Tab-separated table of C-alpha atoms in Angstrom:
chain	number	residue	atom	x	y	z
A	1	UNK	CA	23.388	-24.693	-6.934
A	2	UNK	CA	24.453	-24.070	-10.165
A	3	UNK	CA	20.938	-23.183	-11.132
A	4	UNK	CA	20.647	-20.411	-8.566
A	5	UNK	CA	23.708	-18.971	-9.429
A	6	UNK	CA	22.158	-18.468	-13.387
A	7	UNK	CA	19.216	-16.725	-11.488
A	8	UNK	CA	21.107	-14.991	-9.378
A	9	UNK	CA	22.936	-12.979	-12.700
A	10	UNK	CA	19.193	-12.901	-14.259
A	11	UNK	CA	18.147	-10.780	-11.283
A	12	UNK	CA	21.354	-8.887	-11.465
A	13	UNK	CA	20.688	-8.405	-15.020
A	14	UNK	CA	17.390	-7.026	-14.588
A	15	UNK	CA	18.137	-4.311	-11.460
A	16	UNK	CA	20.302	-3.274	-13.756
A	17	UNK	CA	18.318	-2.913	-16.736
A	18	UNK	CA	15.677	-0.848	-14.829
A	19	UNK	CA	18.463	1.264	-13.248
A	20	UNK	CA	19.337	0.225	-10.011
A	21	UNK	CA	22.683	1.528	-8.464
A	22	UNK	CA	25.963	-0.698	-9.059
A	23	UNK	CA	26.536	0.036	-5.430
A	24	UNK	CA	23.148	-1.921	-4.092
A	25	UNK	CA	23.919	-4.404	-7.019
A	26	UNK	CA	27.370	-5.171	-6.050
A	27	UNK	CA	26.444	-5.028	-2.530
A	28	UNK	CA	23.233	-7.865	-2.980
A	29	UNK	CA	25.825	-10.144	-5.212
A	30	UNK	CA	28.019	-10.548	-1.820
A	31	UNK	CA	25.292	-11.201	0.216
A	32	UNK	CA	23.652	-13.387	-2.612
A	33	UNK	CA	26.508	-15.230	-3.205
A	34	UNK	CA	27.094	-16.106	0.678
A	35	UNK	CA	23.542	-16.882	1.303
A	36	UNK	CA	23.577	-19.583	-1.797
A	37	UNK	CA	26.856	-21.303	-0.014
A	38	UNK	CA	24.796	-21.372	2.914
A	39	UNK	CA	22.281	-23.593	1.396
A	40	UNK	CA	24.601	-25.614	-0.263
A	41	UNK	CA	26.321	-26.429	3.480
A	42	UNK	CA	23.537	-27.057	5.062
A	43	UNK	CA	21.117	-28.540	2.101
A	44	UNK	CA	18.766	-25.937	2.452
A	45	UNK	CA	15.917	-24.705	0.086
A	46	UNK	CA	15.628	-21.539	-0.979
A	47	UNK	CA	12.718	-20.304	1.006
A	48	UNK	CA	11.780	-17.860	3.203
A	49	UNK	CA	12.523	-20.555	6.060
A	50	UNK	CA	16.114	-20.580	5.251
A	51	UNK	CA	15.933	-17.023	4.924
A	52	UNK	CA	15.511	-16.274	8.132
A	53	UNK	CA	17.926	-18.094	9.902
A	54	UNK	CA	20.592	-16.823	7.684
A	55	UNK	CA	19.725	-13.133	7.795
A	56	UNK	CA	19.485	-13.837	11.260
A	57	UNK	CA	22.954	-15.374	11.850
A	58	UNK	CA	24.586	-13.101	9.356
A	59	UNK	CA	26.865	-11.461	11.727
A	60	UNK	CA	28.086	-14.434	13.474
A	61	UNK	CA	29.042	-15.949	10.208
A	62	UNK	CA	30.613	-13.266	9.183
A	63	UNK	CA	32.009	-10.542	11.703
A	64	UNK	CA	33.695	-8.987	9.389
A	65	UNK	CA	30.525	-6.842	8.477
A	66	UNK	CA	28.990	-4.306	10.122
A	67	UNK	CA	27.198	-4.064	13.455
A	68	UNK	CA	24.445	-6.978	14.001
A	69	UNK	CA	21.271	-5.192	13.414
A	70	UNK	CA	22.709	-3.268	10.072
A	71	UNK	CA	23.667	-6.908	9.097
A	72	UNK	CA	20.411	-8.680	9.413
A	73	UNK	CA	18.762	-5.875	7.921
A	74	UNK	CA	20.412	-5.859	4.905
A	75	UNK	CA	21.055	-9.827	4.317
A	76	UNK	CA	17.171	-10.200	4.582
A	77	UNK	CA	16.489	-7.759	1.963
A	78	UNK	CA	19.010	-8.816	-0.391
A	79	UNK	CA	17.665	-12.872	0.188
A	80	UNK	CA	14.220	-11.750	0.355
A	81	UNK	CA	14.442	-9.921	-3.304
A	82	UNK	CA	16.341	-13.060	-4.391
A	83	UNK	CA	13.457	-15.438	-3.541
A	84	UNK	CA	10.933	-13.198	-4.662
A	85	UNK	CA	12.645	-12.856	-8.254
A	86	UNK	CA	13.040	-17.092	-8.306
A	87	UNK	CA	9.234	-17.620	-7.259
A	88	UNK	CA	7.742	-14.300	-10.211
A	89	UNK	CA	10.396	-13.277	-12.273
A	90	UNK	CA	9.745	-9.744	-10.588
A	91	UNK	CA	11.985	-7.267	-8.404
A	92	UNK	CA	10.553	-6.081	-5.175
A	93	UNK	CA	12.160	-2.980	-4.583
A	94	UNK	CA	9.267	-2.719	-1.327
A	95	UNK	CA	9.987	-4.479	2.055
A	96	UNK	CA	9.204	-7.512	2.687
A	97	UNK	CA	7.552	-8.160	6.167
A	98	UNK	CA	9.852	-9.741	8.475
A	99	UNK	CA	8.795	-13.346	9.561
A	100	UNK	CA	6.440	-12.840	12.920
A	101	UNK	CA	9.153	-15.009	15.133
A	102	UNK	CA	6.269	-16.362	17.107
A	103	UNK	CA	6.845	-18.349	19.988
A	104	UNK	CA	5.151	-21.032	22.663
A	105	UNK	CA	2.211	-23.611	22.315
A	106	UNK	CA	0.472	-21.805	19.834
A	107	UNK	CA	3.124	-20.231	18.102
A	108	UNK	CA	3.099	-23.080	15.101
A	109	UNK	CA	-0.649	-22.742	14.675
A	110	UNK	CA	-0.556	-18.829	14.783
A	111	UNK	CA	2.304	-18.430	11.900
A	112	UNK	CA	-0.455	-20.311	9.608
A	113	UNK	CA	-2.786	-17.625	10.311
A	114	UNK	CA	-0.351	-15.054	9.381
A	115	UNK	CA	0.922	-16.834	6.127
A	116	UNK	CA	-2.965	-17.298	5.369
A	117	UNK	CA	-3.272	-13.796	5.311
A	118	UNK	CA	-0.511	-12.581	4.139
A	119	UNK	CA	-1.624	-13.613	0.696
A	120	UNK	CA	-5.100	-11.858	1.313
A	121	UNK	CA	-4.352	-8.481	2.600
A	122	UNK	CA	-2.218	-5.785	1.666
A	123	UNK	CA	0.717	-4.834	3.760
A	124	UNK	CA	-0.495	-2.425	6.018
A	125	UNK	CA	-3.528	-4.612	7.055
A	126	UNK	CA	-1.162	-7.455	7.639
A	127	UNK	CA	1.373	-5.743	9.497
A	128	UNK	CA	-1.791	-4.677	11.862
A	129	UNK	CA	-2.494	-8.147	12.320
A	130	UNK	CA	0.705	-9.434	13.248
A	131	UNK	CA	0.733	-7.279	16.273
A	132	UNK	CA	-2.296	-8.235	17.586
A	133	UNK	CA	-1.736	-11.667	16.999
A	134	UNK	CA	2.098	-11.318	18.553
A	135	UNK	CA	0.022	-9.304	21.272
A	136	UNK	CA	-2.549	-12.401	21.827
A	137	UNK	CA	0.151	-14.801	21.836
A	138	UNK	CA	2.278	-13.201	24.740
A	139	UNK	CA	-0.922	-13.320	26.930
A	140	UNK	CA	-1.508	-16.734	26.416
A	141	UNK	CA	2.454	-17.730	26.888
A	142	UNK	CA	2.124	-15.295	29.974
A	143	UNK	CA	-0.456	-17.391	31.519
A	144	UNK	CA	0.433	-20.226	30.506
A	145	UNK	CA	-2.251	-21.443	28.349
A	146	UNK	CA	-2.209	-24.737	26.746
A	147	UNK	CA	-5.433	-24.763	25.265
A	148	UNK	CA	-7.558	-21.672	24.368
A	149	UNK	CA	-10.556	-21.547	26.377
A	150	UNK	CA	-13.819	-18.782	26.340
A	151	UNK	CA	-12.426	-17.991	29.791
A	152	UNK	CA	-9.610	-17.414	28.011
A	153	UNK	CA	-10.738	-14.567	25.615
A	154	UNK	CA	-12.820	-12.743	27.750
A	155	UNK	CA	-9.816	-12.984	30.133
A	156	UNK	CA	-7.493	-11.522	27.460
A	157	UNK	CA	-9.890	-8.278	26.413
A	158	UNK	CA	-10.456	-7.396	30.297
A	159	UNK	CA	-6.547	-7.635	30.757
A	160	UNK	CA	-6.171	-5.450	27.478
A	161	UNK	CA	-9.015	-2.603	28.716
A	162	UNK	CA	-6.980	-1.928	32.271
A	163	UNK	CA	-4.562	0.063	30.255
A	164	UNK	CA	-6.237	1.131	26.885
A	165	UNK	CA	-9.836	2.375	26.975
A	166	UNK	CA	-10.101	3.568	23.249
A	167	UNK	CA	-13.096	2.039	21.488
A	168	UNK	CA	-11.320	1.925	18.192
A	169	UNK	CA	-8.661	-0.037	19.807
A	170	UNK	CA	-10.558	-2.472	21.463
A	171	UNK	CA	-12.657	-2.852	18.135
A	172	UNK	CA	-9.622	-3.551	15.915
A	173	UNK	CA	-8.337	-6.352	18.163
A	174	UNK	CA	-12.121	-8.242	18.593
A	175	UNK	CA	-11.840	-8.267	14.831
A	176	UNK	CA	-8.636	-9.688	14.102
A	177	UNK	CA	-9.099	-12.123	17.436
A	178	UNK	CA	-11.987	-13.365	15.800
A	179	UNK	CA	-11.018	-14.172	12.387
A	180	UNK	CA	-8.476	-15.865	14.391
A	181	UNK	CA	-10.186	-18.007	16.060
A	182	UNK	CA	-12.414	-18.963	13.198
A	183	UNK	CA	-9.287	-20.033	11.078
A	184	UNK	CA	-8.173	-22.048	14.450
A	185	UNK	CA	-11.636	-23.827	13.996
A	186	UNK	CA	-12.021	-24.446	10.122
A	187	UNK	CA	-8.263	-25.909	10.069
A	188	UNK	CA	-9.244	-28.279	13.395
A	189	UNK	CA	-6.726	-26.469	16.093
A	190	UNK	CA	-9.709	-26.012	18.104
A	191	UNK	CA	-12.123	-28.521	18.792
A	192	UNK	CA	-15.037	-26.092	18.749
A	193	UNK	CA	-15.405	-21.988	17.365
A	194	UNK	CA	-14.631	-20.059	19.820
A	195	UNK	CA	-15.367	-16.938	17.858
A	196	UNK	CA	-18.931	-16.301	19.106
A	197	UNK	CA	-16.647	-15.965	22.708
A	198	UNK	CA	-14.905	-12.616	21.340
A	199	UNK	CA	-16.954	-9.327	23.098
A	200	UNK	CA	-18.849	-7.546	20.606
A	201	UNK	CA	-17.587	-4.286	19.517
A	202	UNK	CA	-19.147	-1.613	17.707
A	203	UNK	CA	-17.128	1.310	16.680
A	204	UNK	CA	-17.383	4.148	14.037
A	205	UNK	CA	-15.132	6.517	12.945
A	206	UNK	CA	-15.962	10.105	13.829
A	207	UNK	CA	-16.989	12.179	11.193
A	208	UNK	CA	-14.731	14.473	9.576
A	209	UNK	CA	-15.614	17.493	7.498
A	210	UNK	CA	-13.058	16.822	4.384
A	211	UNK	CA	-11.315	19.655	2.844
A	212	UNK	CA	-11.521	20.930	-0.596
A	213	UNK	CA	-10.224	24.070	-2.351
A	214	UNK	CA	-12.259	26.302	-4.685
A	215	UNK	CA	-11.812	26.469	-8.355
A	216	UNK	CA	-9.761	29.769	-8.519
A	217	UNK	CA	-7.697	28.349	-5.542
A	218	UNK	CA	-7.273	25.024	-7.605
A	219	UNK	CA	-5.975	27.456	-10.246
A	220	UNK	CA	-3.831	29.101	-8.150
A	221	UNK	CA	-2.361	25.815	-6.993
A	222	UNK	CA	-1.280	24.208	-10.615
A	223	UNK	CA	0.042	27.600	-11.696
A	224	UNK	CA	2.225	27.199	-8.771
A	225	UNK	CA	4.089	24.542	-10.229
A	226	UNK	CA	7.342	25.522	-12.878
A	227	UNK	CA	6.087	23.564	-16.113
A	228	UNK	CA	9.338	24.888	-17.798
A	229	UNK	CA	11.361	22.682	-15.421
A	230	UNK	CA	11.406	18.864	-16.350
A	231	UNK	CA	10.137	18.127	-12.519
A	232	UNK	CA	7.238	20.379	-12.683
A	233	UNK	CA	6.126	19.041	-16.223
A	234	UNK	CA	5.845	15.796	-13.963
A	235	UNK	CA	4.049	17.226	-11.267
A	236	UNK	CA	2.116	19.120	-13.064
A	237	UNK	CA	0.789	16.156	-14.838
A	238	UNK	CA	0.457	13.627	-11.224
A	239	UNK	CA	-1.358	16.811	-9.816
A	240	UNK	CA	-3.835	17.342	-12.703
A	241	UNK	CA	-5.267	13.791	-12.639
A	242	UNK	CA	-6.071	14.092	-8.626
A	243	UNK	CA	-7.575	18.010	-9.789
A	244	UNK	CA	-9.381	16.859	-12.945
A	245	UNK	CA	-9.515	12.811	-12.334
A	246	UNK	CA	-10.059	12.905	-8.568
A	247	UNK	CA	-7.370	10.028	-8.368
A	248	UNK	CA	-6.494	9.008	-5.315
A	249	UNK	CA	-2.723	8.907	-4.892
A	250	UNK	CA	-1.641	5.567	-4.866
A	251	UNK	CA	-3.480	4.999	-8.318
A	252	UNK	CA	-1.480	8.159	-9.950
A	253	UNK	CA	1.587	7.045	-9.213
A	254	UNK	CA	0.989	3.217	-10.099
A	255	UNK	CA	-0.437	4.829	-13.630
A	256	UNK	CA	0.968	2.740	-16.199
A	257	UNK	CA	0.964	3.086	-19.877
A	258	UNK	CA	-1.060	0.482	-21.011
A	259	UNK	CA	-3.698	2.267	-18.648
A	260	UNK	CA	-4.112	5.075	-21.157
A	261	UNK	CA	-6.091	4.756	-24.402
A	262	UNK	CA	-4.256	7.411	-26.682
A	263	UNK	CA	-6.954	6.359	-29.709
A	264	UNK	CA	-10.069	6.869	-27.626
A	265	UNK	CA	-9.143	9.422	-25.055
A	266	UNK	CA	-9.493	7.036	-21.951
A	267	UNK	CA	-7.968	6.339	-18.773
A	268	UNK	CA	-8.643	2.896	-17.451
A	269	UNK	CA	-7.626	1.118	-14.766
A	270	UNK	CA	-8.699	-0.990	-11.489
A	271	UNK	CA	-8.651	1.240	-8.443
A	272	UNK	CA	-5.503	-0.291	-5.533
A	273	UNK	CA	-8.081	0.738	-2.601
A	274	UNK	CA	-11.150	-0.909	-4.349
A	275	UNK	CA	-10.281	-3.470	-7.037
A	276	UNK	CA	-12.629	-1.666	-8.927
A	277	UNK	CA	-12.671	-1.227	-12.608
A	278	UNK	CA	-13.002	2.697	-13.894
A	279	UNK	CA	-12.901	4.383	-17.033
A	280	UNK	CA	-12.353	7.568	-17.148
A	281	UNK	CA	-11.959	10.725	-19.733
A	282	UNK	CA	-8.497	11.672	-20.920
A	283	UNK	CA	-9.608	15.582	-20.380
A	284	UNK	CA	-7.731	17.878	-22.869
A	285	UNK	CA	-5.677	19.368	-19.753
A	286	UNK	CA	-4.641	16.048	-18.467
A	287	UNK	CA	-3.674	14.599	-22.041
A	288	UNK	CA	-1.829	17.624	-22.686
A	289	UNK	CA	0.054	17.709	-18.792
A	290	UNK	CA	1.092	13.642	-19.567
A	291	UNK	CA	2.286	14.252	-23.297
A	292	UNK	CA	4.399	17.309	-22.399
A	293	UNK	CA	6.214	15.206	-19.568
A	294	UNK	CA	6.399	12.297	-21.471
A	295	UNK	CA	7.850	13.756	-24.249
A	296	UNK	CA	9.451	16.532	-22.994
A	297	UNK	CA	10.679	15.290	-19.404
A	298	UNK	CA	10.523	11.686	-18.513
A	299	UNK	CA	13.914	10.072	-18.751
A	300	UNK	CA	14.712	6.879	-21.103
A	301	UNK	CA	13.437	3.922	-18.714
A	302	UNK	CA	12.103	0.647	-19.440
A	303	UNK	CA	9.610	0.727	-16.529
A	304	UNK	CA	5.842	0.032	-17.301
A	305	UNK	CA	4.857	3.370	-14.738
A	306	UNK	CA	4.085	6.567	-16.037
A	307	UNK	CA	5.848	8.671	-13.482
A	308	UNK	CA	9.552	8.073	-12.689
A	309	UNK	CA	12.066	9.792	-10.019
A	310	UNK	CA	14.062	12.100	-11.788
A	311	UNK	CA	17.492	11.520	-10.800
A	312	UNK	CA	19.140	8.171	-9.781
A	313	UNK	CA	17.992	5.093	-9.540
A	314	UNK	CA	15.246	4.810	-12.503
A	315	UNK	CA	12.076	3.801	-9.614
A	316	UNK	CA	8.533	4.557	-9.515
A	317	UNK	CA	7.123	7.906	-7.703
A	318	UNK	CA	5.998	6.915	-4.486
A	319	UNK	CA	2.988	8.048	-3.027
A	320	UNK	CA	4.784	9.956	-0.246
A	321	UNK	CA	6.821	11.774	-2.871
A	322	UNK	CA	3.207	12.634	-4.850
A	323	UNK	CA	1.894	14.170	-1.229
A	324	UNK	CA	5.149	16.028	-0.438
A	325	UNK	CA	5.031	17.479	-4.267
A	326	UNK	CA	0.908	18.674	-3.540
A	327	UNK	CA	1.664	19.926	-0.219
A	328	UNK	CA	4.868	21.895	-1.658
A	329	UNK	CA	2.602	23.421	-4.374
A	330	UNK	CA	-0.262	24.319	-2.176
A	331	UNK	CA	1.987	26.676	-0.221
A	332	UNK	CA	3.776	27.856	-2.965
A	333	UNK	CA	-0.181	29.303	-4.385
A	334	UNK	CA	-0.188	31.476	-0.690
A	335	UNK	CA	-3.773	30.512	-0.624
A	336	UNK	CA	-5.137	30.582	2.868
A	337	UNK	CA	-5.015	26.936	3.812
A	338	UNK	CA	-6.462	27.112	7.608
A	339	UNK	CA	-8.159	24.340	8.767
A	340	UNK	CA	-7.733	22.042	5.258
A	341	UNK	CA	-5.032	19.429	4.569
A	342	UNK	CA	-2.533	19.599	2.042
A	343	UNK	CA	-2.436	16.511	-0.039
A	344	UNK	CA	-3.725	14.901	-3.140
A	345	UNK	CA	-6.826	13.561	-1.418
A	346	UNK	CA	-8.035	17.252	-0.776
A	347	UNK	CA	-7.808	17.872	-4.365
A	348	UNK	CA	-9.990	14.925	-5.175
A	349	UNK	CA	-12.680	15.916	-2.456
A	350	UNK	CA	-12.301	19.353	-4.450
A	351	UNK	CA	-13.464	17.627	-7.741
A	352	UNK	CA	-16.471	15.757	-5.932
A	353	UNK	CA	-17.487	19.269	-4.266
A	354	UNK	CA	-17.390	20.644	-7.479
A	355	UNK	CA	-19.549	18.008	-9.063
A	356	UNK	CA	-21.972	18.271	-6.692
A	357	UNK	CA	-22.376	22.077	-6.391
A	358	UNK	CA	-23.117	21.805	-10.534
A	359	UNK	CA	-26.158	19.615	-9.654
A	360	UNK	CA	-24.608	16.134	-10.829
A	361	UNK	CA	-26.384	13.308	-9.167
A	362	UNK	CA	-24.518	11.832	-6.528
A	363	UNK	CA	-24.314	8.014	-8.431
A	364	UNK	CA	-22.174	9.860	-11.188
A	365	UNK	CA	-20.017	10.943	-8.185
A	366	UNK	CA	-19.838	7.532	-6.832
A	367	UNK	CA	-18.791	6.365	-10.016
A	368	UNK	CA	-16.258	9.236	-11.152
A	369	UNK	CA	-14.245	8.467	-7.654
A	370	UNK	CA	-14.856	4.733	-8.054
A	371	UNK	CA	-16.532	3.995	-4.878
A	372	UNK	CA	-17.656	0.826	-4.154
A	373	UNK	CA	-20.968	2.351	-2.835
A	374	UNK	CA	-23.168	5.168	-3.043
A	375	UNK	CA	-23.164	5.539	0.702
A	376	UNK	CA	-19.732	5.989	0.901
A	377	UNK	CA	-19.924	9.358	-1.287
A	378	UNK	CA	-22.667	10.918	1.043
A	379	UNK	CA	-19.959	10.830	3.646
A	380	UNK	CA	-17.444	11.416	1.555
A	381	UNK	CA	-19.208	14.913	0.491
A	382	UNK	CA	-20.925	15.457	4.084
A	383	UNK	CA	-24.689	15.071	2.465
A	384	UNK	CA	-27.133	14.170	4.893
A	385	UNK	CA	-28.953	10.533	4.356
A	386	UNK	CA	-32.460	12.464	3.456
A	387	UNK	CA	-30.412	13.560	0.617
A	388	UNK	CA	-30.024	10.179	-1.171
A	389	UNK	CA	-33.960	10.346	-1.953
A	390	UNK	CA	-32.690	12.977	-4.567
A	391	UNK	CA	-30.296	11.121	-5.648
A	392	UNK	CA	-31.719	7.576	-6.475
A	393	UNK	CA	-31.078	7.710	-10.029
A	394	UNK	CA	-29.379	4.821	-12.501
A	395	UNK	CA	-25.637	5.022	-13.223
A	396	UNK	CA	-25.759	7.109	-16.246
A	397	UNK	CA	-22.655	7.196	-18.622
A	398	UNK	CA	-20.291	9.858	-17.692
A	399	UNK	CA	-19.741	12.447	-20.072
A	400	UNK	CA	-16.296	14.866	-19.765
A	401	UNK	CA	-18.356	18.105	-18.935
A	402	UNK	CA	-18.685	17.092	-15.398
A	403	UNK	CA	-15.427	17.810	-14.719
A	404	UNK	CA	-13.369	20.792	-14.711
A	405	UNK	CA	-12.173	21.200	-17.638
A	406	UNK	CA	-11.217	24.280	-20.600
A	407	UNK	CA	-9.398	24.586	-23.347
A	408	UNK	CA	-7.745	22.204	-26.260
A	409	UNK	CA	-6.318	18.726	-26.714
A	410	UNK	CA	-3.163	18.178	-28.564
A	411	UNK	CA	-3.099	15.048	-29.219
């Protein structure tokens, strides 16, 4: 124990270093320092095993806390950070997923799927998958099923169509159902694949018409933004790489420094959406927006991001913070914003639009907004397929005059 107890003040050490609150400090050390105890009684391992059942019996060990559910909560984020910080070093200031809590015959079998992917797919996707799964499971325990049959399956999706007719719905579920059932096979819970049994389902997303914003209204929208404030030099520099970059949001605000290349005037990183590599420009009006907040407006912080929060805790932006700060802008311009959305991904549709009405050829598109395929950017820009005929051209390098751009770089 005594070892935890030196990791435990590392992990202090470093939340404090990259400015978390004494408050959440002091109030992890309790929780910390009753959860290693714990092990220590009952010769547990730190894992996430161990985790659970003492975030889950938090309040009955001690009832001195608050209500239950507050209680479990916040012992499970305090542990969970622990572990996480034993196993990488790191601090995960995002939440962890709880553990599924399966139940039943199949319960053992389906938490191995789950762990499987939870390595493999980013949060969102996983937390989709748990449901179904959870979903899956209750039918089976429902009906008491021992062992999965084809029966079964088809059983399950005719139960699940009485009450939800939606063909994207029905789609999602055949797909997670039967990756599955494939894992079932490949690690020998099922004596045969029974993912052949799953219904087909085809189902494709209606197509939308994305919005974009003109040049002058783009104008309108950055000169919106106070640049003599220390917030809007920050903005003002996030907002510029969606309107010059065509960044999508979650790559702006996990910019980090060793992403920009001062000495060659390049932006390089590997897209979160794509895992694709891109090098981009550093366009005099985006060089200028960073240096201006970084020297001039970001606070003293030891954290590898570009963009901070600007009061408390030292933390990265957040991509809902970047989409509240584009929205807030866009009405503050008094454009006429009818029918077109207000985030940062409108302002990277306006850079593709803008491409394309100056005659660039659609693989320099592609490439600029780092899609993984051509095909994707004829949606993305509502060109017809006959189109890509005129378009079938090599990847050619990608020179800065594509984008919208004017005036100097200081750098």
């Amino acid at each position: 124990m005594k070892q935890l107890h030196i990791e435990k003040e590392k992990m202090f050490n470093l939340m404090e270093s990259i400015g978390f609150s004494g408050f959440l400090i002091k109030a992890n050390r309790i929780v910390i320092d009753r959860y290693i105890e714990f092990l220590d009684d009952h010769f547990y391992e730190p894992n996430l095993e161990s985790a659970k059942i003492f975030s889950k019996n938090y309040f009955t060990l001690y009832p001195q806390s608050r209500k239950k559910d507050y209680c479990e909560t916040k012992a499970r984020r305090a542990v969970y950070k622990f572990i996480r910080f034993i196993e990488t070093g790191e601090i995960n200031s995002r939440w962890i997923p709880k553990p599924v809590g399966l139940s039943g015959v199949h319960s053992k079998q389906f938490n191995l799927f789950i762990e499987d992917e939870r390595n493999k797919v980013k949060y969102s996707t996983l937390r989709e998958r748990i449901y179904v799964v959870r979903e899956f499971n209750e039918y089976l325990n429902s009906n008491n099923v021992s062992s999965i049959t084809s029966e079964d399956i088809i059983n399950y999706f005719l139960s699940f169509t009485k009450n939800n007719t939606h063909p994207h719905a029905f789609y999602h579920r055949s797909t997670i159902i039967k990756k599955l059932l494939k894992f079932l096979y490949i690690n020998k819970f099922l004596s045969e694949d029974l993912s052949g049994d799953v219904p087909y389902a085809k189902y494709q997303r209606p197509k939308e018409l994305p919005s974009s914003y003109t040049n002058e209204e783009i104008s309108m929208i950055l000169n919106s933004i106070d640049r003599n404030s220390k917030v809007g030099k920050r903005d003002y520099a996030m907002i510029s790489l969606a309107v010059y970059l065509g960044l999508r949001a979650c790559d702006i605000v996990n910019l980090e420094f060793s992403n920009i290349d001062w000495e060659n005037n390049l932006i390089k990183l590997t897209m979160s959406k794509t895992s694709k590599e891109i090098t981009l420009p550093l366009l005099p009006e985006v060089g200028n927006a960073l240096l201006d907040y970084i020297k001039n407006s970001r606070r003293q912080c030891d954290l590898k991001h570009v963009f901070i929060s600007a009061s408390g805790a030292c933390s990265k932006i957040t991509s809902a913070t970047l989409y509240n700060k584009v929205k807030s802008s866009i009405k503050k311009s008094k454009i006429d914003t009818k029918n077109r959305k207000l985030g940062p991904h409108a302002l990277r549709h306006s850079l593709a639009t803008r491409m394309l009405k100056q005659g660039q050829p659609l693989p320099i598109i592609s490439e600029t907004l780092g899609h993984s395929d051509t095909q994707v950017t004829t949606i993305y820009t509502s060109i017809d397929y006959d189109s890509l005929k005129h378009c079938a051209l090599d990847v050619l390098p990608i020179k800065s005059s594509a984008y919208m751009s004017g005036g100097g770089y200081d750098s």
